[in-house]
């Protein structure tokens, strides 16, 4: 009887690929990684040794949360490194959008905490013209700021969206300049810098990042605002292609992160630092 191809058990494949047997059984059930043979009597799964590479690819892609359907496409052409790279590029974009959405929610929540949930104006409120005008301008600043986040979150953003996002960021910063506290001005400068960085425009990104840091230093603003001022400078220098300066400012952001009071804010900053272009994680 001729020897057939070498087959290995679920446990053996799990050990070689760095997956669990439970995960491999799940991938079989959904048709992602089907065994080469199944014993009709016992139901034991057997895999070909050539499937080890495929299992390892699944493990790597799942470790960064690539969707299963995208992994399925990669397994269909495992030697097409260019296609796999494109899958990762698109996935990185989705993760950046998700992170921007979380950051936007965090900023919007901060505004609600600081400014309060403003109810609809009553007739009596309408008589308070001066206070109403200030409240309107603050509301406009917040709405524009939040609108920028919604555009940053948009995966299929076009040129017109980019233009609108840029103008809204500047408009928000302008209105904060009329009615905001120094911390609002610093955050406005940070947002302008982030938008320019996303658009690949290094010089204005650096300008607004520097202004944000100057405001923090001039007014004694610390905690995560200071850390993010450093982050914006790191990102802008990375966009400019200056890796040495990008790393230097990243190190200052990491040092400032130690003084961030809330653990969730610190984790968010650390996650954001990992998205700086062309800068591998070194911490």
mmCIF file of C-alpha atoms in Angstrom:
data_model
loop_
_atom_site.group_PDB
_atom_site.id
_atom_site.type_symbol
_atom_site.label_atom_id
_atom_site.label_comp_id
_atom_site.label_asym_id
_atom_site.label_seq_id
_atom_site.Cartn_x
_atom_site.Cartn_y
_atom_site.Cartn_z
ATOM 1 C CA UNK A 1 0.000 0.000 0.000
ATOM 2 C CA UNK A 2 1.520 3.327 -1.089
ATOM 3 C CA UNK A 3 2.112 5.943 1.512
ATOM 4 C CA UNK A 4 -0.150 8.966 1.238
ATOM 5 C CA UNK A 5 0.675 12.564 2.170
ATOM 6 C CA UNK A 6 1.702 13.173 5.772
ATOM 7 C CA UNK A 7 -1.248 14.130 7.921
ATOM 8 C CA UNK A 8 -1.166 15.672 11.383
ATOM 9 C CA UNK A 9 -3.749 15.988 14.141
ATOM 10 C CA UNK A 10 -5.554 19.098 15.311
ATOM 11 C CA UNK A 11 -3.290 19.263 18.354
ATOM 12 C CA UNK A 12 -0.144 19.003 16.274
ATOM 13 C CA UNK A 13 -1.289 21.720 13.905
ATOM 14 C CA UNK A 14 -2.291 23.903 16.840
ATOM 15 C CA UNK A 15 1.181 23.623 18.351
ATOM 16 C CA UNK A 16 2.974 24.292 15.065
ATOM 17 C CA UNK A 17 0.798 27.252 14.103
ATOM 18 C CA UNK A 18 0.359 28.820 17.527
ATOM 19 C CA UNK A 19 -3.418 28.410 17.501
ATOM 20 C CA UNK A 20 -5.734 26.544 19.849
ATOM 21 C CA UNK A 21 -7.479 23.329 18.881
ATOM 22 C CA UNK A 22 -10.773 25.068 19.653
ATOM 23 C CA UNK A 23 -9.955 27.817 17.157
ATOM 24 C CA UNK A 24 -9.044 25.283 14.470
ATOM 25 C CA UNK A 25 -12.340 23.450 14.961
ATOM 26 C CA UNK A 26 -14.176 26.761 14.652
ATOM 27 C CA UNK A 27 -12.310 27.629 11.436
ATOM 28 C CA UNK A 28 -13.300 24.229 10.063
ATOM 29 C CA UNK A 29 -16.980 24.784 10.910
ATOM 30 C CA UNK A 30 -17.048 28.115 9.082
ATOM 31 C CA UNK A 31 -15.069 26.775 6.128
ATOM 32 C CA UNK A 32 -12.025 28.983 6.656
ATOM 33 C CA UNK A 33 -9.445 26.250 7.232
ATOM 34 C CA UNK A 34 -10.851 22.839 6.329
ATOM 35 C CA UNK A 35 -8.898 19.673 7.271
ATOM 36 C CA UNK A 36 -7.458 17.505 4.536
ATOM 37 C CA UNK A 37 -9.293 14.465 5.893
ATOM 38 C CA UNK A 38 -11.832 13.524 8.559
ATOM 39 C CA UNK A 39 -11.954 9.997 10.004
ATOM 40 C CA UNK A 40 -15.497 8.727 9.223
ATOM 41 C CA UNK A 41 -15.567 6.553 12.322
ATOM 42 C CA UNK A 42 -14.222 8.930 14.975
ATOM 43 C CA UNK A 43 -14.664 12.309 13.350
ATOM 44 C CA UNK A 44 -11.001 13.148 14.066
ATOM 45 C CA UNK A 45 -9.633 15.871 11.825
ATOM 46 C CA UNK A 46 -6.362 15.433 9.969
ATOM 47 C CA UNK A 47 -4.449 18.243 8.295
ATOM 48 C CA UNK A 48 -1.755 18.225 5.661
ATOM 49 C CA UNK A 49 1.628 19.567 6.704
ATOM 50 C CA UNK A 50 1.323 22.141 3.923
ATOM 51 C CA UNK A 51 -1.604 23.653 5.858
ATOM 52 C CA UNK A 52 0.707 24.776 8.673
ATOM 53 C CA UNK A 53 1.659 27.891 6.692
ATOM 54 C CA UNK A 54 -2.009 28.721 6.092
ATOM 55 C CA UNK A 55 -2.802 28.263 9.789
ATOM 56 C CA UNK A 56 0.066 30.558 10.737
ATOM 57 C CA UNK A 57 -1.211 33.191 8.320
ATOM 58 C CA UNK A 58 -4.641 32.963 9.928
ATOM 59 C CA UNK A 59 -3.088 33.402 13.381
ATOM 60 C CA UNK A 60 -1.102 36.481 12.339
ATOM 61 C CA UNK A 61 -4.043 38.162 10.618
ATOM 62 C CA UNK A 62 -6.468 37.378 13.444
ATOM 63 C CA UNK A 63 -3.960 38.755 15.965
ATOM 64 C CA UNK A 64 -4.625 42.217 14.510
ATOM 65 C CA UNK A 65 -8.369 41.591 14.117
ATOM 66 C CA UNK A 66 -8.499 41.310 10.304
ATOM 67 C CA UNK A 67 -12.088 40.289 9.405
ATOM 68 C CA UNK A 68 -12.603 36.637 8.558
ATOM 69 C CA UNK A 69 -13.792 37.349 5.022
ATOM 70 C CA UNK A 70 -10.594 39.256 4.317
ATOM 71 C CA UNK A 71 -8.554 36.381 5.738
ATOM 72 C CA UNK A 72 -10.479 34.014 3.474
ATOM 73 C CA UNK A 73 -9.394 36.087 0.472
ATOM 74 C CA UNK A 74 -5.761 35.958 1.642
ATOM 75 C CA UNK A 75 -5.895 32.170 1.996
ATOM 76 C CA UNK A 76 -7.173 31.901 -1.565
ATOM 77 C CA UNK A 77 -3.840 33.315 -2.768
ATOM 78 C CA UNK A 78 -1.361 32.855 0.108
ATOM 79 C CA UNK A 79 1.667 33.546 -2.113
ATOM 80 C CA UNK A 80 0.313 36.888 -3.316
ATOM 81 C CA UNK A 81 2.156 39.095 -0.833
ATOM 82 C CA UNK A 82 1.043 42.274 -2.613
ATOM 83 C CA UNK A 83 -2.633 41.340 -2.158
ATOM 84 C CA UNK A 84 -2.094 40.503 1.509
ATOM 85 C CA UNK A 85 -0.319 43.836 1.975
ATOM 86 C CA UNK A 86 -3.309 45.648 0.467
ATOM 87 C CA UNK A 87 -5.632 43.803 2.857
ATOM 88 C CA UNK A 88 -3.503 45.026 5.765
ATOM 89 C CA UNK A 89 -3.411 48.593 4.416
ATOM 90 C CA UNK A 90 -7.211 48.699 4.176
ATOM 91 C CA UNK A 91 -7.517 47.111 7.616
ATOM 92 C CA UNK A 92 -5.194 49.722 9.082
ATOM 93 C CA UNK A 93 -7.452 52.395 7.610
ATOM 94 C CA UNK A 94 -10.488 50.785 9.272
ATOM 95 C CA UNK A 95 -8.656 50.644 12.605
ATOM 96 C CA UNK A 96 -7.673 54.311 12.274
ATOM 97 C CA UNK A 97 -11.295 55.231 11.585
ATOM 98 C CA UNK A 98 -12.364 53.208 14.633
ATOM 99 C CA UNK A 99 -9.763 54.963 16.768
ATOM 100 C CA UNK A 100 -10.829 58.365 15.464
ATOM 101 C CA UNK A 101 -14.428 57.473 16.320
ATOM 102 C CA UNK A 102 -13.452 56.610 19.889
ATOM 103 C CA UNK A 103 -11.404 59.799 20.176
ATOM 104 C CA UNK A 104 -14.330 61.795 18.793
ATOM 105 C CA UNK A 105 -16.707 60.243 21.305
ATOM 106 C CA UNK A 106 -14.239 61.024 24.058
ATOM 107 C CA UNK A 107 -13.996 64.662 23.007
ATOM 108 C CA UNK A 108 -17.757 64.973 22.668
ATOM 109 C CA UNK A 109 -18.224 63.449 26.118
ATOM 110 C CA UNK A 110 -15.679 65.904 27.487
ATOM 111 C CA UNK A 111 -17.635 68.794 26.026
ATOM 112 C CA UNK A 112 -20.822 67.500 27.626
ATOM 113 C CA UNK A 113 -19.065 67.235 30.979
ATOM 114 C CA UNK A 114 -17.546 70.709 30.741
ATOM 115 C CA UNK A 115 -20.375 72.555 29.042
ATOM 116 C CA UNK A 116 -23.389 70.583 30.240
ATOM 117 C CA UNK A 117 -26.196 69.168 28.158
ATOM 118 C CA UNK A 118 -27.785 72.331 26.818
ATOM 119 C CA UNK A 119 -31.598 72.025 26.684
ATOM 120 C CA UNK A 120 -33.806 73.715 24.124
ATOM 121 C CA UNK A 121 -34.180 77.411 24.920
ATOM 122 C CA UNK A 122 -37.444 78.531 26.474
ATOM 123 C CA UNK A 123 -39.035 81.930 25.916
ATOM 124 C CA UNK A 124 -37.510 83.138 29.165
ATOM 125 C CA UNK A 125 -34.067 81.963 28.069
ATOM 126 C CA UNK A 126 -34.415 83.809 24.782
ATOM 127 C CA UNK A 127 -34.518 87.115 26.668
ATOM 128 C CA UNK A 128 -30.990 86.617 27.850
ATOM 129 C CA UNK A 129 -29.445 87.842 24.593
ATOM 130 C CA UNK A 130 -25.829 88.165 25.607
ATOM 131 C CA UNK A 131 -25.617 84.820 27.341
ATOM 132 C CA UNK A 132 -27.523 83.246 24.477
ATOM 133 C CA UNK A 133 -25.066 84.592 21.900
ATOM 134 C CA UNK A 134 -22.133 83.177 23.827
ATOM 135 C CA UNK A 135 -23.883 79.849 24.229
ATOM 136 C CA UNK A 136 -24.644 79.786 20.506
ATOM 137 C CA UNK A 137 -21.023 80.404 19.606
ATOM 138 C CA UNK A 138 -19.830 77.732 22.007
ATOM 139 C CA UNK A 139 -22.367 75.305 20.566
ATOM 140 C CA UNK A 140 -21.176 76.143 17.055
ATOM 141 C CA UNK A 141 -17.557 75.551 18.062
ATOM 142 C CA UNK A 142 -18.480 72.168 19.532
ATOM 143 C CA UNK A 143 -20.620 71.164 16.547
ATOM 144 C CA UNK A 144 -17.861 72.020 14.098
ATOM 145 C CA UNK A 145 -15.278 70.203 16.207
ATOM 146 C CA UNK A 146 -17.468 67.101 16.316
ATOM 147 C CA UNK A 147 -18.208 67.403 12.613
ATOM 148 C CA UNK A 148 -14.503 67.142 11.881
ATOM 149 C CA UNK A 149 -14.412 63.866 13.818
ATOM 150 C CA UNK A 150 -17.304 62.482 11.797
ATOM 151 C CA UNK A 151 -15.414 63.222 8.593
ATOM 152 C CA UNK A 152 -12.225 61.675 9.975
ATOM 153 C CA UNK A 153 -14.281 58.571 10.720
ATOM 154 C CA UNK A 154 -15.579 58.355 7.160
ATOM 155 C CA UNK A 155 -13.873 55.485 5.326
ATOM 156 C CA UNK A 156 -14.732 56.623 1.788
ATOM 157 C CA UNK A 157 -13.875 60.288 2.335
ATOM 158 C CA UNK A 158 -13.400 62.193 -0.912
ATOM 159 C CA UNK A 159 -11.639 65.423 -1.888
ATOM 160 C CA UNK A 160 -14.687 67.552 -1.106
ATOM 161 C CA UNK A 161 -14.954 65.869 2.307
ATOM 162 C CA UNK A 162 -11.285 66.664 2.921
ATOM 163 C CA UNK A 163 -11.868 70.323 2.059
ATOM 164 C CA UNK A 164 -14.916 70.529 4.296
ATOM 165 C CA UNK A 165 -13.076 68.814 7.146
ATOM 166 C CA UNK A 166 -10.208 71.289 6.911
ATOM 167 C CA UNK A 167 -12.450 74.357 6.833
ATOM 168 C CA UNK A 168 -14.545 73.060 9.720
ATOM 169 C CA UNK A 169 -11.441 72.494 11.854
ATOM 170 C CA UNK A 170 -10.331 76.091 11.302
ATOM 171 C CA UNK A 171 -13.841 77.415 11.883
ATOM 172 C CA UNK A 172 -14.117 75.517 15.153
ATOM 173 C CA UNK A 173 -10.763 76.900 16.290
ATOM 174 C CA UNK A 174 -11.928 80.419 15.370
ATOM 175 C CA UNK A 175 -15.098 80.185 17.444
ATOM 176 C CA UNK A 176 -13.210 78.710 20.400
ATOM 177 C CA UNK A 177 -10.931 81.736 20.107
ATOM 178 C CA UNK A 178 -13.970 83.920 20.813
ATOM 179 C CA UNK A 179 -15.515 82.060 23.744
ATOM 180 C CA UNK A 180 -13.209 79.204 24.804
ATOM 181 C CA UNK A 181 -10.702 78.655 27.569
ATOM 182 C CA UNK A 182 -7.010 78.052 26.785
ATOM 183 C CA UNK A 183 -7.542 74.286 26.877
ATOM 184 C CA UNK A 184 -10.168 74.624 24.124
ATOM 185 C CA UNK A 185 -7.716 76.617 22.018
ATOM 186 C CA UNK A 186 -5.023 73.987 22.499
ATOM 187 C CA UNK A 187 -7.401 71.219 21.478
ATOM 188 C CA UNK A 188 -8.467 73.238 18.445
ATOM 189 C CA UNK A 189 -4.834 73.591 17.368
ATOM 190 C CA UNK A 190 -4.338 69.866 17.925
ATOM 191 C CA UNK A 191 -7.318 69.055 15.704
ATOM 192 C CA UNK A 192 -6.084 71.334 12.926
ATOM 193 C CA UNK A 193 -2.701 69.613 13.101
ATOM 194 C CA UNK A 194 -4.313 66.156 12.982
ATOM 195 C CA UNK A 195 -6.378 67.078 9.919
ATOM 196 C CA UNK A 196 -3.318 68.392 8.071
ATOM 197 C CA UNK A 197 -1.379 65.247 9.020
ATOM 198 C CA UNK A 198 -4.169 63.037 7.697
ATOM 199 C CA UNK A 199 -4.072 65.041 4.469
ATOM 200 C CA UNK A 200 -0.295 64.616 4.238
ATOM 201 C CA UNK A 201 0.472 68.333 4.590
ATOM 202 C CA UNK A 202 3.424 68.486 6.945
ATOM 203 C CA UNK A 203 4.172 72.221 7.166
ATOM 204 C CA UNK A 204 0.751 73.396 8.447
ATOM 205 C CA UNK A 205 0.516 70.250 10.583
ATOM 206 C CA UNK A 206 3.771 71.274 12.287
ATOM 207 C CA UNK A 207 2.618 74.868 12.679
ATOM 208 C CA UNK A 208 -0.593 73.972 14.488
ATOM 209 C CA UNK A 209 1.116 71.294 16.571
ATOM 210 C CA UNK A 210 3.641 73.873 17.784
ATOM 211 C CA UNK A 211 0.871 76.348 18.588
ATOM 212 C CA UNK A 212 -0.956 73.687 20.603
ATOM 213 C CA UNK A 213 2.153 72.958 22.641
ATOM 214 C CA UNK A 214 2.819 76.676 23.163
ATOM 215 C CA UNK A 215 -0.684 77.103 24.572
ATOM 216 C CA UNK A 216 -0.213 74.159 26.927
ATOM 217 C CA UNK A 217 3.052 75.541 28.223
ATOM 218 C CA UNK A 218 1.832 79.148 28.490
ATOM 219 C CA UNK A 219 -1.237 78.188 30.521
ATOM 220 C CA UNK A 220 0.104 75.266 32.530
ATOM 221 C CA UNK A 221 -2.089 72.714 30.741
ATOM 222 C CA UNK A 222 -0.994 69.166 31.507
ATOM 223 C CA UNK A 223 -2.450 65.665 31.638
ATOM 224 C CA UNK A 224 -3.532 64.216 28.303
ATOM 225 C CA UNK A 225 -3.704 67.594 26.507
ATOM 226 C CA UNK A 226 0.043 68.051 26.972
ATOM 227 C CA UNK A 227 0.731 64.445 25.978
ATOM 228 C CA UNK A 228 -1.346 64.888 22.825
ATOM 229 C CA UNK A 229 0.463 68.123 21.998
ATOM 230 C CA UNK A 230 3.651 66.044 21.870
ATOM 231 C CA UNK A 231 1.822 63.357 19.873
ATOM 232 C CA UNK A 232 0.766 65.902 17.251
ATOM 233 C CA UNK A 233 4.350 67.071 16.828
ATOM 234 C CA UNK A 234 5.551 63.488 16.490
ATOM 235 C CA UNK A 235 2.909 62.755 13.854
ATOM 236 C CA UNK A 236 3.572 65.949 11.907
ATOM 237 C CA UNK A 237 7.326 65.291 11.815
ATOM 238 C CA UNK A 238 6.635 61.736 10.639
ATOM 239 C CA UNK A 239 4.494 63.114 7.820
ATOM 240 C CA UNK A 240 7.403 65.436 6.973
ATOM 241 C CA UNK A 241 9.689 62.403 6.758
ATOM 242 C CA UNK A 242 11.799 63.405 9.784
ATOM 243 C CA UNK A 243 11.920 60.107 11.690
ATOM 244 C CA UNK A 244 14.458 61.327 14.231
ATOM 245 C CA UNK A 245 12.257 64.228 15.342
ATOM 246 C CA UNK A 246 9.159 62.035 15.209
ATOM 247 C CA UNK A 247 10.765 59.587 17.614
ATOM 248 C CA UNK A 248 12.012 62.385 19.875
ATOM 249 C CA UNK A 249 8.531 63.873 20.260
ATOM 250 C CA UNK A 250 7.045 60.406 20.675
ATOM 251 C CA UNK A 251 9.399 59.846 23.596
ATOM 252 C CA UNK A 252 8.188 63.086 25.173
ATOM 253 C CA UNK A 253 4.592 61.982 24.661
ATOM 254 C CA UNK A 254 5.382 58.683 26.370
ATOM 255 C CA UNK A 255 6.965 60.519 29.294
ATOM 256 C CA UNK A 256 3.935 62.810 29.577
ATOM 257 C CA UNK A 257 1.641 59.779 29.450
ATOM 258 C CA UNK A 258 2.923 58.771 32.890
ATOM 259 C CA UNK A 259 1.138 61.817 34.320
ATOM 260 C CA UNK A 260 -2.232 61.159 32.669
ATOM 261 C CA UNK A 261 -4.740 60.642 35.469
ATOM 262 C CA UNK A 262 -7.207 58.303 33.743
ATOM 263 C CA UNK A 263 -6.037 54.871 32.607
ATOM 264 C CA UNK A 264 -8.383 54.885 29.600
ATOM 265 C CA UNK A 265 -7.000 58.234 28.417
ATOM 266 C CA UNK A 266 -3.454 56.883 28.735
ATOM 267 C CA UNK A 267 -4.322 53.753 26.751
ATOM 268 C CA UNK A 268 -5.932 55.865 24.054
ATOM 269 C CA UNK A 269 -2.800 57.967 23.705
ATOM 270 C CA UNK A 270 -0.596 54.878 23.491
ATOM 271 C CA UNK A 271 -2.876 53.418 20.816
ATOM 272 C CA UNK A 272 -2.725 56.677 18.878
ATOM 273 C CA UNK A 273 1.072 56.734 18.992
ATOM 274 C CA UNK A 274 1.078 53.346 17.267
ATOM 275 C CA UNK A 275 -0.648 54.898 14.244
ATOM 276 C CA UNK A 276 2.102 57.442 13.540
ATOM 277 C CA UNK A 277 3.242 56.817 9.936
ATOM 278 C CA UNK A 278 6.508 54.946 9.321
ATOM 279 C CA UNK A 279 7.261 54.609 13.025
ATOM 280 C CA UNK A 280 7.439 51.071 14.373
ATOM 281 C CA UNK A 281 6.558 50.658 18.026
ATOM 282 C CA UNK A 282 9.671 50.926 20.197
ATOM 283 C CA UNK A 283 8.144 51.052 23.690
#
